XYZ file of C-alpha atoms in Angstrom:
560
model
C -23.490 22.725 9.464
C -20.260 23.449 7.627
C -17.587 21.124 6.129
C -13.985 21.296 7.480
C -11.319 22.862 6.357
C -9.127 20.614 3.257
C -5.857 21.345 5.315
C -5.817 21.451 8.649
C -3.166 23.237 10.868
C -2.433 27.313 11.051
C 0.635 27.472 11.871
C 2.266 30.335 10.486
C 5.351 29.570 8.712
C 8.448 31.865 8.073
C 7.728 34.048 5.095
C 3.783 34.867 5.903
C 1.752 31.771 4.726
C 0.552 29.468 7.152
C 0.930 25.819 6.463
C -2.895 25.274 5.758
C -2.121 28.110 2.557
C 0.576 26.768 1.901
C -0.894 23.118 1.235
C -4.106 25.001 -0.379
C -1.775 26.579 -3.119
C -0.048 22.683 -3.964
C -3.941 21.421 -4.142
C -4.543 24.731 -6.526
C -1.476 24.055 -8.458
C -2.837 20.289 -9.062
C -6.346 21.608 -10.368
C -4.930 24.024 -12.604
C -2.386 21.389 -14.066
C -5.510 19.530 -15.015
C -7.417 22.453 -16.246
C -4.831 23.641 -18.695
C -4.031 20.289 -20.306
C -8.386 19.431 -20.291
C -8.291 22.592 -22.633
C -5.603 21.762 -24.626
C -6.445 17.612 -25.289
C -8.323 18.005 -28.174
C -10.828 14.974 -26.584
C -13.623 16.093 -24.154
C -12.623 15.667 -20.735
C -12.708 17.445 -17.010
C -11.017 16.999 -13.006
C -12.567 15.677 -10.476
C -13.329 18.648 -8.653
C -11.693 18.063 -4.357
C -15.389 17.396 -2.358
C -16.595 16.411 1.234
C -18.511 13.283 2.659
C -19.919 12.925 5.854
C -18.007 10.995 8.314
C -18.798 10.800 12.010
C -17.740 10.563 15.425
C -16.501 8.117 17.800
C -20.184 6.931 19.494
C -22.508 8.397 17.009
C -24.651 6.178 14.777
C -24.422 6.938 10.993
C -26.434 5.120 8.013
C -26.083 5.452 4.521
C -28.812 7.819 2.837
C -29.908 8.148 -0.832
C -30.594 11.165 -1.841
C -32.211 12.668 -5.121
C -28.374 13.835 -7.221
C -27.439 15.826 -10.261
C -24.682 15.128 -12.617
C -22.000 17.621 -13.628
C -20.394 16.774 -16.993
C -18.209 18.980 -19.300
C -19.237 18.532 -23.224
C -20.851 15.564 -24.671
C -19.645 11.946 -25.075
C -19.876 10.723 -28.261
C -20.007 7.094 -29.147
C -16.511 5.759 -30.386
C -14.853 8.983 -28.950
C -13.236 8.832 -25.293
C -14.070 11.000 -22.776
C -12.103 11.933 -19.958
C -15.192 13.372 -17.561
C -15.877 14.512 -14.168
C -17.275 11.502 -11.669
C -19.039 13.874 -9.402
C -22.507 14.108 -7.649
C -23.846 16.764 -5.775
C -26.669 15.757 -3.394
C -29.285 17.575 -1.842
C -27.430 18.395 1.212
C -24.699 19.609 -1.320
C -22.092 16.976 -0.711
C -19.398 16.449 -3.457
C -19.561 12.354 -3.784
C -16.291 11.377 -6.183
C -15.118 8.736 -8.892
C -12.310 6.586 -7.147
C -9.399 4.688 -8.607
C -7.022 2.787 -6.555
C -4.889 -0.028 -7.348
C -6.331 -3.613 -5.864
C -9.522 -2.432 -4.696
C -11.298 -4.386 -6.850
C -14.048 -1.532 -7.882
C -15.715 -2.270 -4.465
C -17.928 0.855 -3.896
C -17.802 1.917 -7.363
C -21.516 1.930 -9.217
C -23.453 2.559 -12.089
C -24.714 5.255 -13.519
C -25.686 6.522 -16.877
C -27.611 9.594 -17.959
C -30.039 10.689 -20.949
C -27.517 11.588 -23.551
C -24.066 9.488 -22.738
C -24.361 6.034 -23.298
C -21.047 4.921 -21.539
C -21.562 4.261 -17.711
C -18.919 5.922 -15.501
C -18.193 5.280 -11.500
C -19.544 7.437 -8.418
C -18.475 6.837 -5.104
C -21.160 6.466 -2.468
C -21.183 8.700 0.291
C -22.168 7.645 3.851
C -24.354 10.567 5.737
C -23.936 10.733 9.712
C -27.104 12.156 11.800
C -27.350 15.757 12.143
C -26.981 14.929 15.982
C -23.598 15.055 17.602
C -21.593 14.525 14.562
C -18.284 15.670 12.765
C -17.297 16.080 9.082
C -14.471 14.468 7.036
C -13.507 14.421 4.003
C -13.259 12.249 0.395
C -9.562 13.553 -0.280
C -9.389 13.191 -4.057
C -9.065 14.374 -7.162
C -8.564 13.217 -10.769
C -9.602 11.823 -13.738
C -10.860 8.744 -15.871
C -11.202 8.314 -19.684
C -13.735 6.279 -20.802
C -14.363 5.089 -24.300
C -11.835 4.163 -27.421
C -8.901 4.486 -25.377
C -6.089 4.419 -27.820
C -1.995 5.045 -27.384
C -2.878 9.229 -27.433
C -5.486 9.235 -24.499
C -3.319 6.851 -22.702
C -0.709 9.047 -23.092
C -2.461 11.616 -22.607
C -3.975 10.677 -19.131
C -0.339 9.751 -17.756
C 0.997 13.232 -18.916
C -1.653 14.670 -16.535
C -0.521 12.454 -13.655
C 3.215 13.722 -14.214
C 2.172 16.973 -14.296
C -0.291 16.917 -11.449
C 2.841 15.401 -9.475
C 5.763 18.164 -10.220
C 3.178 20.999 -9.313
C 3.665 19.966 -6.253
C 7.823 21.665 -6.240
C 9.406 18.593 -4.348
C 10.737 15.488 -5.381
C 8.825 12.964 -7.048
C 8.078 9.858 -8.934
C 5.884 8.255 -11.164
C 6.367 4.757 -11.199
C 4.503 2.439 -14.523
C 3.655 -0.662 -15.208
C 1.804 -3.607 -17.248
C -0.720 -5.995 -16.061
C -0.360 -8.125 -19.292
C 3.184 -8.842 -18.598
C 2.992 -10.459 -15.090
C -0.599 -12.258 -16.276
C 1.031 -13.258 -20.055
C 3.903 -15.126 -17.471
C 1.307 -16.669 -15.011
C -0.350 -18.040 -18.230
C 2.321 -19.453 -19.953
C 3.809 -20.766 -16.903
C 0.262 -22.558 -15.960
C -0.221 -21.048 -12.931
C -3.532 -22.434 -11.232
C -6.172 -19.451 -10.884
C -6.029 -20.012 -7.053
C -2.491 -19.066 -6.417
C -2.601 -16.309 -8.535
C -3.483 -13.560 -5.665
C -1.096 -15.093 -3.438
C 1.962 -14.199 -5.986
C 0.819 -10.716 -6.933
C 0.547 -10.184 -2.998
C 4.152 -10.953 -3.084
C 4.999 -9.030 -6.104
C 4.001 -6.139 -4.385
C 5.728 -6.194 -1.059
C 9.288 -7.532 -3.220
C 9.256 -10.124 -1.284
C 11.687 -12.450 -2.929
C 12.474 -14.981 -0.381
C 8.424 -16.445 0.075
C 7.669 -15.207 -3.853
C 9.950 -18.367 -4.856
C 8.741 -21.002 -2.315
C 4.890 -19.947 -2.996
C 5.775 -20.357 -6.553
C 7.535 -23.616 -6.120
C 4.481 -24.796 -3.652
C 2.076 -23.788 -6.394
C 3.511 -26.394 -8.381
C 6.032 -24.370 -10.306
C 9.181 -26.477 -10.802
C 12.902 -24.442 -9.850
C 13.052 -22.492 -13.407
C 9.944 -21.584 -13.957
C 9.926 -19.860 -9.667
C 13.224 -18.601 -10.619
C 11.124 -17.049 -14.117
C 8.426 -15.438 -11.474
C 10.863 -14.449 -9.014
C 13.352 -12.663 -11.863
C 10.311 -9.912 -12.398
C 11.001 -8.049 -8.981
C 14.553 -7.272 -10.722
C 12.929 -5.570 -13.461
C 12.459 -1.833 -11.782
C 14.366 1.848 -12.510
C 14.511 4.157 -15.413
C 12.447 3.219 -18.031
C 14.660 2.740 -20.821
C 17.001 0.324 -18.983
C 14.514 -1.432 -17.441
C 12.477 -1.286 -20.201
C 15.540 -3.585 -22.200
C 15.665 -5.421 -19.539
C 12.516 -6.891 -19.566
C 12.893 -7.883 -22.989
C 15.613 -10.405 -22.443
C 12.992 -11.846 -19.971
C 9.845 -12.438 -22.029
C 8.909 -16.125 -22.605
C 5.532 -15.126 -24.672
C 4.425 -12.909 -27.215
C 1.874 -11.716 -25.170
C 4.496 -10.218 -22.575
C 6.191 -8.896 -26.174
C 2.959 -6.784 -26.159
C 3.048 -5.634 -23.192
C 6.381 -4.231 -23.562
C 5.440 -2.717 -26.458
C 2.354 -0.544 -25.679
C 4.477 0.676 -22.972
C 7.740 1.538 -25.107
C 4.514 3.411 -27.432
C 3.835 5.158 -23.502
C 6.966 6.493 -23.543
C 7.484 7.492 -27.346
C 3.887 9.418 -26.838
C 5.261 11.169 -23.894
C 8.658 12.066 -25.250
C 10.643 14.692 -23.191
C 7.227 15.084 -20.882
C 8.367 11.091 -19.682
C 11.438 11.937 -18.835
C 12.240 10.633 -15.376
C 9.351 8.160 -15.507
C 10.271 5.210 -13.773
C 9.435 1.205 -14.936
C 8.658 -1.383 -12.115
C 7.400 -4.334 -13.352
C 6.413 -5.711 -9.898
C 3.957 -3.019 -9.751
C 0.543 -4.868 -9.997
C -2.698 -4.475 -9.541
C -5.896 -6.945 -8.967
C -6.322 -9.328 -11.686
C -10.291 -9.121 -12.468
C -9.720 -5.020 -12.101
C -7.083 -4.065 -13.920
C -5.881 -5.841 -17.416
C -2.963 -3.098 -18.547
C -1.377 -0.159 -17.315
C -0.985 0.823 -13.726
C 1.250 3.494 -12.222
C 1.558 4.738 -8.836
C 3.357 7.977 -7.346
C 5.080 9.266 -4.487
C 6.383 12.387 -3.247
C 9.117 13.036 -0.983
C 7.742 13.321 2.425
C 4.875 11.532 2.282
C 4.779 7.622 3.307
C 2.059 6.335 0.967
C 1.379 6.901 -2.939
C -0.225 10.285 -3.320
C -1.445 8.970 -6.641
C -2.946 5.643 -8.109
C -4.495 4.445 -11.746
C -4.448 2.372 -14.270
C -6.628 0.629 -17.099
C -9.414 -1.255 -15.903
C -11.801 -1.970 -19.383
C -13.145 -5.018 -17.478
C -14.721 -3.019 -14.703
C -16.301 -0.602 -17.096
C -17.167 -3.539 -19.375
C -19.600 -4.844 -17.022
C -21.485 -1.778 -17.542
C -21.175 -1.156 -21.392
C -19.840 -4.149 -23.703
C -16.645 -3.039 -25.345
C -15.974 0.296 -23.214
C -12.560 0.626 -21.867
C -11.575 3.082 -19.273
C -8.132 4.376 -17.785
C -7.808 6.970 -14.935
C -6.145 7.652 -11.680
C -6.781 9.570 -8.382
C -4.775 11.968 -6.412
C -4.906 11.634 -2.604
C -4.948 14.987 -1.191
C -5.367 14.177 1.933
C -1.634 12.682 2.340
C -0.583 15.583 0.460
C -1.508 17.368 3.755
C 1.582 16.518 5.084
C 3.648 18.640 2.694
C 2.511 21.061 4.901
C 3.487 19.856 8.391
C 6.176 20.689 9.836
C 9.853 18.632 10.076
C 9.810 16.380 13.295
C 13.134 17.326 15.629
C 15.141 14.402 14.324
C 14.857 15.476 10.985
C 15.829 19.177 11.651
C 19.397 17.654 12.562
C 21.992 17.418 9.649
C 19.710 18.457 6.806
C 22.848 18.612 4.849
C 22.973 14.955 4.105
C 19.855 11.991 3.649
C 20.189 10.048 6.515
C 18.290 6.239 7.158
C 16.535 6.156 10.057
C 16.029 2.962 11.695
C 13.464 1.201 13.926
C 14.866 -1.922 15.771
C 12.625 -4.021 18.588
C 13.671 -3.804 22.220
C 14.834 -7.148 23.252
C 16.797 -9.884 22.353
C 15.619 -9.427 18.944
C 16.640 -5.876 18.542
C 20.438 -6.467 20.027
C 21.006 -9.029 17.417
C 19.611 -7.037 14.469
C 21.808 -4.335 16.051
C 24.774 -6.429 16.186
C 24.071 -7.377 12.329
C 23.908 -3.714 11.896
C 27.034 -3.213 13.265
C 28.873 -5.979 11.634
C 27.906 -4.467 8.261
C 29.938 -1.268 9.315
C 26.978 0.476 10.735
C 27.758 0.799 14.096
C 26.598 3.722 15.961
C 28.471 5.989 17.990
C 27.391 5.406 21.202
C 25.550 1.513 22.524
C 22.257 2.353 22.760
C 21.776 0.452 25.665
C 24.334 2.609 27.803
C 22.707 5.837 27.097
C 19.126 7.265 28.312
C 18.986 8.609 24.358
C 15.784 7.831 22.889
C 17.670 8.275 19.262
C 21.268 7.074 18.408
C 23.514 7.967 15.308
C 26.511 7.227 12.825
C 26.740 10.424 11.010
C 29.213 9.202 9.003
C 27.104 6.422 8.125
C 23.971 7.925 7.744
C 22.113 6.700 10.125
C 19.427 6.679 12.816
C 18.638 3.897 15.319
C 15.395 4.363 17.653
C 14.440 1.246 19.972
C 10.639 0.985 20.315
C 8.182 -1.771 21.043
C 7.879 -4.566 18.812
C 4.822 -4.552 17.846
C 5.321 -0.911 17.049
C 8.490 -1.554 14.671
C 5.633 -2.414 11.557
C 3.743 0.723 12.510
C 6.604 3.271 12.515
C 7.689 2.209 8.998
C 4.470 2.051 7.211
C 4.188 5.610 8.204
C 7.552 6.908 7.691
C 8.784 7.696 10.781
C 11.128 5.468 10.258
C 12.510 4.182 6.715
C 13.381 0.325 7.564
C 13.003 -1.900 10.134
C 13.436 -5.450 11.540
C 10.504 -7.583 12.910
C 8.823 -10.633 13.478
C 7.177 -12.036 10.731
C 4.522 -12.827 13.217
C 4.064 -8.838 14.336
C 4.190 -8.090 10.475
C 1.515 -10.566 9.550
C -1.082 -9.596 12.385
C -0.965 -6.081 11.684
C -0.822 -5.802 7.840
C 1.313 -2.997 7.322
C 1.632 -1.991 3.966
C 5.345 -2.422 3.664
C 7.983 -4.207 1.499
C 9.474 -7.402 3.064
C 13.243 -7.433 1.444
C 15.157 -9.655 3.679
C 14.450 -12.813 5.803
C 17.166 -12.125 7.894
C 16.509 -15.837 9.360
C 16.888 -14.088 13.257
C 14.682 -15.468 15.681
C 13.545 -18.704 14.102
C 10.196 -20.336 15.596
C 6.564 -20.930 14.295
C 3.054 -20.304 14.712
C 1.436 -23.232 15.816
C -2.103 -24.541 17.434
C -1.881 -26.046 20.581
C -3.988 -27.468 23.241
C -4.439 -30.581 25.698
C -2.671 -33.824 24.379
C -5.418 -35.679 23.937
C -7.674 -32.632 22.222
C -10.518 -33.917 19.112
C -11.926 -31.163 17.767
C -15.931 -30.935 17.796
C -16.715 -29.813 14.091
C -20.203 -29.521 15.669
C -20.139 -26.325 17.159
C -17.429 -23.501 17.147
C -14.220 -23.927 17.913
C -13.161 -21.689 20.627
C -9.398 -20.250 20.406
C -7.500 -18.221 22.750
C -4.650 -15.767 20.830
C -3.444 -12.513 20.951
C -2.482 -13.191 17.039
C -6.144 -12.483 16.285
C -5.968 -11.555 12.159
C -3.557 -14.749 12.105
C -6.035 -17.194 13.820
C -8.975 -15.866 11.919
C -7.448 -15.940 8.420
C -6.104 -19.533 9.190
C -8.987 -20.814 10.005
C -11.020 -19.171 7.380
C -8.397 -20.890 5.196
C -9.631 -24.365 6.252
C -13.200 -23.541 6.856
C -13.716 -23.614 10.185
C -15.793 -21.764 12.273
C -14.437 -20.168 15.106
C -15.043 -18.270 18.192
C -11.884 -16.041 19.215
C -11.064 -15.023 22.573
C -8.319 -12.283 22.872
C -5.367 -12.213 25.420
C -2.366 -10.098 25.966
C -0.210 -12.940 27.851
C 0.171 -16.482 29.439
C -2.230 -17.588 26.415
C -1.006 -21.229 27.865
C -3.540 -20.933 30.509
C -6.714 -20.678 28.483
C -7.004 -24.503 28.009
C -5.715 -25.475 30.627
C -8.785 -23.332 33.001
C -11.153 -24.200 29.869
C -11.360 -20.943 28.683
C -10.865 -21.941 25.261
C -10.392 -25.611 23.594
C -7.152 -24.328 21.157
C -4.597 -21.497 21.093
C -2.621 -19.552 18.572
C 0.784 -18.795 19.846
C 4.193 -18.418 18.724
C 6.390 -21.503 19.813
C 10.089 -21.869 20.102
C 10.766 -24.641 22.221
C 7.631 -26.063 23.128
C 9.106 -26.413 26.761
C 6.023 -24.346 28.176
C 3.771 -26.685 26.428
C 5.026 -29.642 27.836
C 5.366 -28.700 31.285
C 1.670 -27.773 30.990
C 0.527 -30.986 29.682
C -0.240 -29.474 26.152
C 1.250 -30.142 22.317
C 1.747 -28.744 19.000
C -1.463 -29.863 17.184
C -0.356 -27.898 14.103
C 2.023 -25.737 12.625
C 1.159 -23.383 9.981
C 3.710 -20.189 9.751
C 7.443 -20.151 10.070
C 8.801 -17.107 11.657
C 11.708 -15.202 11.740
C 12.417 -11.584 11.932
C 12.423 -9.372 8.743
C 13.597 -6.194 6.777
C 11.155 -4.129 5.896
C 10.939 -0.579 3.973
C 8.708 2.278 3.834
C 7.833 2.104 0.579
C 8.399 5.633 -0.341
C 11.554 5.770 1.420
C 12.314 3.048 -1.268
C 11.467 4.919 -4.263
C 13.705 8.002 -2.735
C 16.683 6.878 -0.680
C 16.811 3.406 -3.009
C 20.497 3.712 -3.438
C 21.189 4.044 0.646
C 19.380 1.615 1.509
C 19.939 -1.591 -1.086
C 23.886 -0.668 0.309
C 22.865 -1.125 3.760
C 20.714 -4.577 2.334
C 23.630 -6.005 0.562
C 26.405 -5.286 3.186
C 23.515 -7.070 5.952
C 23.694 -9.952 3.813
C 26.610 -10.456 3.729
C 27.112 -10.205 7.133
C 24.847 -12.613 7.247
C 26.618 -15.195 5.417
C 29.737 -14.906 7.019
């Protein structure tokens, strides 16, 4: 047995190193940032040494093992003294197992653990074990740190001057973007927002997504000042100082005073180490997780954060009463792609940042095109005249590339391209991890049930639904409790009641003219849809000037 490789790829790159030693110098870089600054903290603390789990291959069974595991911990915790330690385990197969922090996952796979002399419980992650039979190795990609103790203004500083450092070891472009749990919660409180909308709006925090932010808010019960209040947050993002003053004319509570100040003391700790730290206020994290800080970062090049943390004393509470704990992880495997090389539409005009730009074939995609257009971005040649693959504006800045739509989500979430416009159907049923920025209103129909006229549902036994919307159906119907049996189709979902296949379908409908010809009706609607502009969200962070021009001048093409 052997573990793979952290970097895969040998391609040997002008100048000697291949790209695998070139990405194996960033990682070393990273652990050396940490090493220095562990040294020079004055408060015990270590890395999180990079390690391996055991992942498997397609057709091979794999179960989770326990296995007898040692420790690894660098100088003693005392009580009332924070600790920034290593998470690590080392089982008897030596596998690396790692601490993890990531915003929103709730502290899922993260357990308990104490040992003889520390008293304050810290996280390992659990690693799963494949059969020694026909399997293959990946990796847990990570490395970092968590502080766990009296966590005052200095650790916290501390622990974020790591993260900034860990970031511009890497030599490209980067940024560290911070926030505050305690100002978005302090605004849900003192607005009364009921404990069961409260995931809902942080969901659409996240993505920016303005336009269903207000009428969730106003749905919640919110009346138009106090949306407008929740909506006015997603404003709040860009260099810290501004923002920073920004957000001050905005707070309705002192508690969202507070906020602001522990993180104007984040930034008066840091001095000139903070500079180019950016504020977004959006940023948040899961409420029963995380109750302060949180700050995410990006490099250029890569699609997703490369780096997540934040403070999260009520997870580490549930282990030792009063503890409180702040740390963050950096992903090192989407640093791997620092050392790939640039794809043959990017090797083209280098000499300018260019937007590229995914657009649906169809119907759908000529009118976002014609938007496009009307806005002044016009390319130089109609796309649907030419056997091109990839069309351009040079002067403009940017790309267009037709693809399928229900590949439009897909391309942006992973940076191929930087925005896109699609169905909010397409973008619900595959999840993408994008921001939502515009409902361009384009394409207007609905998601709806539908079946025979006369249909009663039989609450007693499943109900059986046809769909090729199959994360839609499910989470509607877990929504309102129903059990369900879902049958998957690709096309002519119509005919599933009709030959008894199923008693229901999920389906888009525009007209309904199908569904009357067939003898069938709306039974209920439950999702308006339209087509909508989405972002990579790293492209955001980086080419946020280019594209909020191309945003503004769409919308007001669109109101023309």
């Amino acid at each position: 047995m052997r573990h793979r490789d952290a970097y895969k790829g040998d391609r040997p790159r002008k100048g000697g190193d291949t790209g695998r030693q070139q990405a194996g110098k960033q990682n070393q870089r990273c652990r050396e940032r940490l090493d220095l600054h562990a040294h020079a903290a004055g408060i015990c603390f270590a890395h999180l040494v990079g390690g391996h789990g055991l992942g498997k291959q397609k057709g091979c069974r794999q179960r989770r093992q326990h296995h007898q595991c040692r420790s690894l911990h660098i100088g003693p915790c005392h009580a009332g003294k924070a600790a920034l330690r290593p998470v690590v385990q080392i089982d008897d197969v030596g596998i690396l197992r790692k601490g993890h922090h990531d915003i929103g996952d709730g502290g899922a796979d993260i357990a308990d653990h104490h040992t003889a002399d520390d008293q304050n419980a810290h996280a390992v992650y659990p690693a799963r074990h494949a059969e020694h039979k026909g399997h293959t190795f990946s990796e847990i990609s990570q490395m970092g740190l968590e502080c766990i103790g009296a966590v005052g203004a200095a650790e916290q500083a501390e622990v974020v001057r790591l993260a900034l450092e860990s970031l511009a070891s890497l030599e490209v472009p980067t940024v560290l973007e911070v926030s505050h749990m305690g100002f978005v919660t302090a605004l849900l409180d003192t607005l009364h927002v009921d404990a069961a909308a409260r995931p809902r709006l942080l969901e659409l925090l996240r993505d920016k997504n303005a336009h269903e932010l207000h009428a969730a808010a106003l749905q919640s019960g919110l009346d138009e000042a106090a949306a407008n209040a929740l909506t006015a947050i997603l404003s709040l993002h860009g260099p810290f100082g501004t923002t920073l003053a920004a957000a001050r004319s905005q707070c309705q509570c002192e508690a969202q005073q507070d906020a602001l100040l522990e993180l104007q003391s984040l930034q008066n700790e840091l001095g000139d180490a903070g500079r180019g730290m950016q504020l977004d206020l959006s940023l948040a994290g899961d409420m029963e997780y995380y109750n302060g800080l949180v700050f995410s970062g990006y490099v250029a090049g890569v699609p997703r954060a490369v780096l997540k943390g934040g403070r999260y004393d009520l997870l580490a509470q549930r282990f030792t009463p009063g503890a409180c704990a702040l740390g963050f992880a950096l992903y090192l495997d989407e640093l791997e792609r620092l050392s790939a090389p640039l794809p043959p539409v990017q090797q083209q005009g280098t000499e300018r940042q260019w937007l590229n730009i995914a657009l649906p074939k169809g119907r759908l995609g000529d009118k976002a095109y014609g938007l496009l257009a009307a806005a002044g971005y016009e390319a130089n040649e109609n796309y649907n005249e030419t056997r091109k693959l990839v069309v351009e504006n040079p002067e403009a800045g940017v790309r267009y590339f037709l693809v399928k739509p229900s590949d439009v989500a897909i391309y942006v979430e992973h940076g191929a391209a930087d925005i896109g416009i699609v169905g909010k159907d397409i973008l619900t049923e595959s999840g993408a991890d994008v921001y939502e920025l515009l409902d361009t209103g384009m394409g207007k129909c609905r998601m709806c049930v539908a079946g025979p006229r006369n249909f009663v549902d039989d609450e007693s036994r499943a109900l059986r639904v046809a769909t090729k919307f199959v994360n839609i159906a499910r989470a509607h119907y877990e929504s309102i409790g129903r059990d369900i049996d879902i049958i998957k189709l690709n096309g002519s979902i119509e005919l599933a009641p009709i030959l008894g296949l199923s008693d229901v379908i999920v389906d888009i409908v525009e007209t309904g003219t199908t569904l009357k010809e067939n003898n069938l009706a709306v039974l209920e609607e439950f999702m308006p849809i339209s087509a909508r502009f989405i972002a990579n969200k790293a492209s955001y962070k980086f080419k946020y000037a280019q594209l909020t021009e191309l945003l503004n001048k769409m919308k007001e093409a669109l109101a023309k």
